[in-house]
């Protein structure tokens, strides 16, 4: 299973903000820190804000901050939200798989997917920024970008 780019970025943004220690980096700064296009980061940050995981303030003195809900959010729940809860494979698509009425693979893949989420569900964003990850994240953080 491979995560969508938006899921990966959502987790990295949450992790980056979890170690911000009172700083409020802008979306542009976080995008630069993560090495991703600003437009992609903007879409992900907007969704994280909509979910209540990130607080965003516009204008001078604004920036991003992890909400308490974001700090305690389940990694599995974040992944589910960005990935969707569909099956790993689309057996019912057009055209539908001719094996769907008697295939054992679909159930095995579903169990594997649930095991994946069961591993991520107990982890919070705060859990995944402890050493050695937290210091690495702090190392990539830049000062204010010009023009921000």
PDB file of C-alpha atoms in Angstrom:
ATOM      1  CA  UNK A   1       0.000   0.000   0.000  1.00  0.00           C
ATOM      2  CA  UNK A   2       1.292   3.435  -0.861  1.00  0.00           C
ATOM      3  CA  UNK A   3      -0.009   6.659   0.689  1.00  0.00           C
ATOM      4  CA  UNK A   4      -1.207   9.522  -1.459  1.00  0.00           C
ATOM      5  CA  UNK A   5       1.101  12.535  -1.603  1.00  0.00           C
ATOM      6  CA  UNK A   6      -1.513  14.590   0.231  1.00  0.00           C
ATOM      7  CA  UNK A   7      -1.652  12.058   3.085  1.00  0.00           C
ATOM      8  CA  UNK A   8       2.131  12.022   3.398  1.00  0.00           C
ATOM      9  CA  UNK A   9       2.259  15.808   3.375  1.00  0.00           C
ATOM     10  CA  UNK A  10      -0.583  16.128   5.908  1.00  0.00           C
ATOM     11  CA  UNK A  11       1.332  13.935   8.350  1.00  0.00           C
ATOM     12  CA  UNK A  12       4.573  15.839   7.765  1.00  0.00           C
ATOM     13  CA  UNK A  13       2.856  19.222   8.237  1.00  0.00           C
ATOM     14  CA  UNK A  14       1.297  18.044  11.492  1.00  0.00           C
ATOM     15  CA  UNK A  15       4.650  16.710  12.664  1.00  0.00           C
ATOM     16  CA  UNK A  16       6.442  19.941  11.706  1.00  0.00           C
ATOM     17  CA  UNK A  17       3.894  22.035  13.579  1.00  0.00           C
ATOM     18  CA  UNK A  18       4.072  19.726  16.610  1.00  0.00           C
ATOM     19  CA  UNK A  19       7.686  20.788  17.181  1.00  0.00           C
ATOM     20  CA  UNK A  20       7.186  24.481  16.374  1.00  0.00           C
ATOM     21  CA  UNK A  21       7.451  25.391  20.095  1.00  0.00           C
ATOM     22  CA  UNK A  22       5.252  28.473  19.945  1.00  0.00           C
ATOM     23  CA  UNK A  23       6.464  29.619  16.524  1.00  0.00           C
ATOM     24  CA  UNK A  24       3.830  30.040  13.830  1.00  0.00           C
ATOM     25  CA  UNK A  25       5.434  29.243  10.477  1.00  0.00           C
ATOM     26  CA  UNK A  26       3.565  30.212   7.337  1.00  0.00           C
ATOM     27  CA  UNK A  27       2.296  27.713   4.803  1.00  0.00           C
ATOM     28  CA  UNK A  28       5.037  28.938   2.463  1.00  0.00           C
ATOM     29  CA  UNK A  29       7.693  28.239   5.104  1.00  0.00           C
ATOM     30  CA  UNK A  30       6.330  24.766   5.846  1.00  0.00           C
ATOM     31  CA  UNK A  31       6.186  23.975   2.116  1.00  0.00           C
ATOM     32  CA  UNK A  32       9.821  25.039   1.734  1.00  0.00           C
ATOM     33  CA  UNK A  33      10.848  23.062   4.834  1.00  0.00           C
ATOM     34  CA  UNK A  34       9.129  19.949   3.461  1.00  0.00           C
ATOM     35  CA  UNK A  35      10.380  20.474  -0.088  1.00  0.00           C
ATOM     36  CA  UNK A  36       6.901  20.489  -1.644  1.00  0.00           C
ATOM     37  CA  UNK A  37       5.086  22.916  -3.936  1.00  0.00           C
ATOM     38  CA  UNK A  38       3.361  25.754  -2.107  1.00  0.00           C
ATOM     39  CA  UNK A  39       0.078  25.108  -3.945  1.00  0.00           C
ATOM     40  CA  UNK A  40       0.014  21.495  -2.754  1.00  0.00           C
ATOM     41  CA  UNK A  41       0.811  22.539   0.815  1.00  0.00           C
ATOM     42  CA  UNK A  42      -1.972  25.142   0.700  1.00  0.00           C
ATOM     43  CA  UNK A  43      -4.579  22.515  -0.205  1.00  0.00           C
ATOM     44  CA  UNK A  44      -3.418  20.154   2.526  1.00  0.00           C
ATOM     45  CA  UNK A  45      -3.260  22.898   5.170  1.00  0.00           C
ATOM     46  CA  UNK A  46      -6.783  24.007   4.216  1.00  0.00           C
ATOM     47  CA  UNK A  47      -8.066  20.462   4.767  1.00  0.00           C
ATOM     48  CA  UNK A  48      -6.188  20.162   8.079  1.00  0.00           C
ATOM     49  CA  UNK A  49      -7.721  23.462   9.170  1.00  0.00           C
ATOM     50  CA  UNK A  50     -11.184  22.277   8.109  1.00  0.00           C
ATOM     51  CA  UNK A  51     -10.669  19.143  10.242  1.00  0.00           C
ATOM     52  CA  UNK A  52      -9.728  21.322  13.240  1.00  0.00           C
ATOM     53  CA  UNK A  53      -6.203  19.917  13.427  1.00  0.00           C
ATOM     54  CA  UNK A  54      -4.461  23.166  12.469  1.00  0.00           C
ATOM     55  CA  UNK A  55      -5.176  26.769  13.376  1.00  0.00           C
ATOM     56  CA  UNK A  56      -4.283  29.235  10.623  1.00  0.00           C
ATOM     57  CA  UNK A  57      -4.142  33.009  10.922  1.00  0.00           C
ATOM     58  CA  UNK A  58      -3.714  35.269   7.918  1.00  0.00           C
ATOM     59  CA  UNK A  59      -1.778  38.478   7.640  1.00  0.00           C
ATOM     60  CA  UNK A  60       1.111  40.014   9.502  1.00  0.00           C
ATOM     61  CA  UNK A  61       1.914  37.982  12.587  1.00  0.00           C
ATOM     62  CA  UNK A  62      -0.166  35.104  11.279  1.00  0.00           C
ATOM     63  CA  UNK A  63       0.866  31.566  10.551  1.00  0.00           C
ATOM     64  CA  UNK A  64       0.083  27.984  11.378  1.00  0.00           C
ATOM     65  CA  UNK A  65      -0.212  26.290  14.733  1.00  0.00           C
ATOM     66  CA  UNK A  66      -1.145  22.782  15.712  1.00  0.00           C
ATOM     67  CA  UNK A  67      -4.422  22.702  17.626  1.00  0.00           C
ATOM     68  CA  UNK A  68      -4.819  20.515  20.710  1.00  0.00           C
ATOM     69  CA  UNK A  69      -7.017  18.259  18.586  1.00  0.00           C
ATOM     70  CA  UNK A  70      -4.142  18.031  16.108  1.00  0.00           C
ATOM     71  CA  UNK A  71      -1.601  17.133  18.787  1.00  0.00           C
ATOM     72  CA  UNK A  72      -3.753  14.272  20.056  1.00  0.00           C
ATOM     73  CA  UNK A  73      -5.066  13.174  16.649  1.00  0.00           C
ATOM     74  CA  UNK A  74      -4.681   9.509  15.795  1.00  0.00           C
ATOM     75  CA  UNK A  75      -2.259   8.936  12.935  1.00  0.00           C
ATOM     76  CA  UNK A  76      -4.619   6.217  11.683  1.00  0.00           C
ATOM     77  CA  UNK A  77      -7.563   8.646  11.673  1.00  0.00           C
ATOM     78  CA  UNK A  78      -5.581  11.225   9.699  1.00  0.00           C
ATOM     79  CA  UNK A  79      -4.539   8.585   7.162  1.00  0.00           C
ATOM     80  CA  UNK A  80      -8.128   7.315   6.852  1.00  0.00           C
ATOM     81  CA  UNK A  81      -9.405  10.848   6.292  1.00  0.00           C
ATOM     82  CA  UNK A  82      -6.940  11.629   3.516  1.00  0.00           C
ATOM     83  CA  UNK A  83      -6.930   8.171   1.921  1.00  0.00           C
ATOM     84  CA  UNK A  84     -10.614   7.415   2.244  1.00  0.00           C
ATOM     85  CA  UNK A  85     -11.992   4.175   3.619  1.00  0.00           C
ATOM     86  CA  UNK A  86     -12.293   2.316   0.333  1.00  0.00           C
ATOM     87  CA  UNK A  87     -10.794  -1.044  -0.454  1.00  0.00           C
ATOM     88  CA  UNK A  88      -7.188  -1.361  -1.583  1.00  0.00           C
ATOM     89  CA  UNK A  89      -8.444  -2.599  -4.957  1.00  0.00           C
ATOM     90  CA  UNK A  90     -11.638  -1.639  -6.774  1.00  0.00           C
ATOM     91  CA  UNK A  91     -13.316  -4.960  -7.483  1.00  0.00           C
ATOM     92  CA  UNK A  92     -16.634  -3.305  -8.339  1.00  0.00           C
ATOM     93  CA  UNK A  93     -15.231  -0.749 -10.813  1.00  0.00           C
ATOM     94  CA  UNK A  94     -16.041  -0.535 -14.489  1.00  0.00           C
ATOM     95  CA  UNK A  95     -15.511  -3.097 -15.738  1.00  0.00           C
ATOM     96  CA  UNK A  96     -15.966  -5.119 -12.570  1.00  0.00           C
ATOM     97  CA  UNK A  97     -13.518  -7.890 -11.816  1.00  0.00           C
ATOM     98  CA  UNK A  98     -14.815 -11.214 -13.160  1.00  0.00           C
ATOM     99  CA  UNK A  99     -13.524 -12.961 -10.012  1.00  0.00           C
ATOM    100  CA  UNK A 100     -15.423 -10.791  -7.511  1.00  0.00           C
ATOM    101  CA  UNK A 101     -18.102 -13.347  -6.723  1.00  0.00           C
ATOM    102  CA  UNK A 102     -15.632 -15.936  -5.452  1.00  0.00           C
ATOM    103  CA  UNK A 103     -12.286 -14.226  -4.926  1.00  0.00           C
ATOM    104  CA  UNK A 104     -10.388 -14.695  -1.676  1.00  0.00           C
ATOM    105  CA  UNK A 105      -7.875 -11.944  -2.459  1.00  0.00           C
ATOM    106  CA  UNK A 106     -10.300  -9.110  -1.698  1.00  0.00           C
ATOM    107  CA  UNK A 107     -10.863 -10.319   1.874  1.00  0.00           C
ATOM    108  CA  UNK A 108      -7.141 -10.858   2.441  1.00  0.00           C
ATOM    109  CA  UNK A 109      -6.365  -7.346   1.232  1.00  0.00           C
ATOM    110  CA  UNK A 110      -9.100  -5.919   3.463  1.00  0.00           C
ATOM    111  CA  UNK A 111      -7.632  -7.711   6.506  1.00  0.00           C
ATOM    112  CA  UNK A 112      -4.161  -6.401   5.613  1.00  0.00           C
ATOM    113  CA  UNK A 113      -5.551  -2.875   5.315  1.00  0.00           C
ATOM    114  CA  UNK A 114      -7.243  -3.155   8.715  1.00  0.00           C
ATOM    115  CA  UNK A 115      -3.980  -4.442  10.259  1.00  0.00           C
ATOM    116  CA  UNK A 116      -2.225  -1.395   8.767  1.00  0.00           C
ATOM    117  CA  UNK A 117      -4.733   0.965  10.380  1.00  0.00           C
ATOM    118  CA  UNK A 118      -4.720  -0.989  13.654  1.00  0.00           C
ATOM    119  CA  UNK A 119      -0.985  -0.287  13.876  1.00  0.00           C
ATOM    120  CA  UNK A 120      -1.464   3.455  13.236  1.00  0.00           C
ATOM    121  CA  UNK A 121      -4.632   4.048  15.280  1.00  0.00           C
ATOM    122  CA  UNK A 122      -3.030   4.150  18.752  1.00  0.00           C
ATOM    123  CA  UNK A 123      -0.280   6.549  17.637  1.00  0.00           C
ATOM    124  CA  UNK A 124      -0.854  10.284  18.052  1.00  0.00           C
ATOM    125  CA  UNK A 125       0.946  13.111  16.295  1.00  0.00           C
ATOM    126  CA  UNK A 126       2.669  13.887  19.614  1.00  0.00           C
ATOM    127  CA  UNK A 127       3.903  10.276  19.783  1.00  0.00           C
ATOM    128  CA  UNK A 128       5.629  10.409  16.410  1.00  0.00           C
ATOM    129  CA  UNK A 129       7.655  13.562  17.057  1.00  0.00           C
ATOM    130  CA  UNK A 130       9.604  12.233  20.033  1.00  0.00           C
ATOM    131  CA  UNK A 131      13.351  11.598  19.685  1.00  0.00           C
ATOM    132  CA  UNK A 132      14.904  11.169  17.194  1.00  0.00           C
ATOM    133  CA  UNK A 133      12.214  12.624  14.905  1.00  0.00           C
ATOM    134  CA  UNK A 134      11.596  15.887  16.792  1.00  0.00           C
ATOM    135  CA  UNK A 135      15.191  17.113  16.601  1.00  0.00           C
ATOM    136  CA  UNK A 136      15.333  16.180  12.907  1.00  0.00           C
ATOM    137  CA  UNK A 137      12.215  18.262  12.278  1.00  0.00           C
ATOM    138  CA  UNK A 138      13.694  21.186  14.173  1.00  0.00           C
ATOM    139  CA  UNK A 139      16.820  20.892  12.047  1.00  0.00           C
ATOM    140  CA  UNK A 140      14.912  21.402   8.822  1.00  0.00           C
ATOM    141  CA  UNK A 141      12.954  24.398  10.098  1.00  0.00           C
ATOM    142  CA  UNK A 142      14.080  27.643   8.530  1.00  0.00           C
ATOM    143  CA  UNK A 143      13.797  31.194   9.676  1.00  0.00           C
ATOM    144  CA  UNK A 144      11.138  33.444   8.118  1.00  0.00           C
ATOM    145  CA  UNK A 145      11.231  33.345   4.318  1.00  0.00           C
ATOM    146  CA  UNK A 146      11.780  36.616   2.503  1.00  0.00           C
ATOM    147  CA  UNK A 147       8.522  38.333   1.684  1.00  0.00           C
ATOM    148  CA  UNK A 148       6.488  36.481   4.330  1.00  0.00           C
TER     149      UNK A 148
END
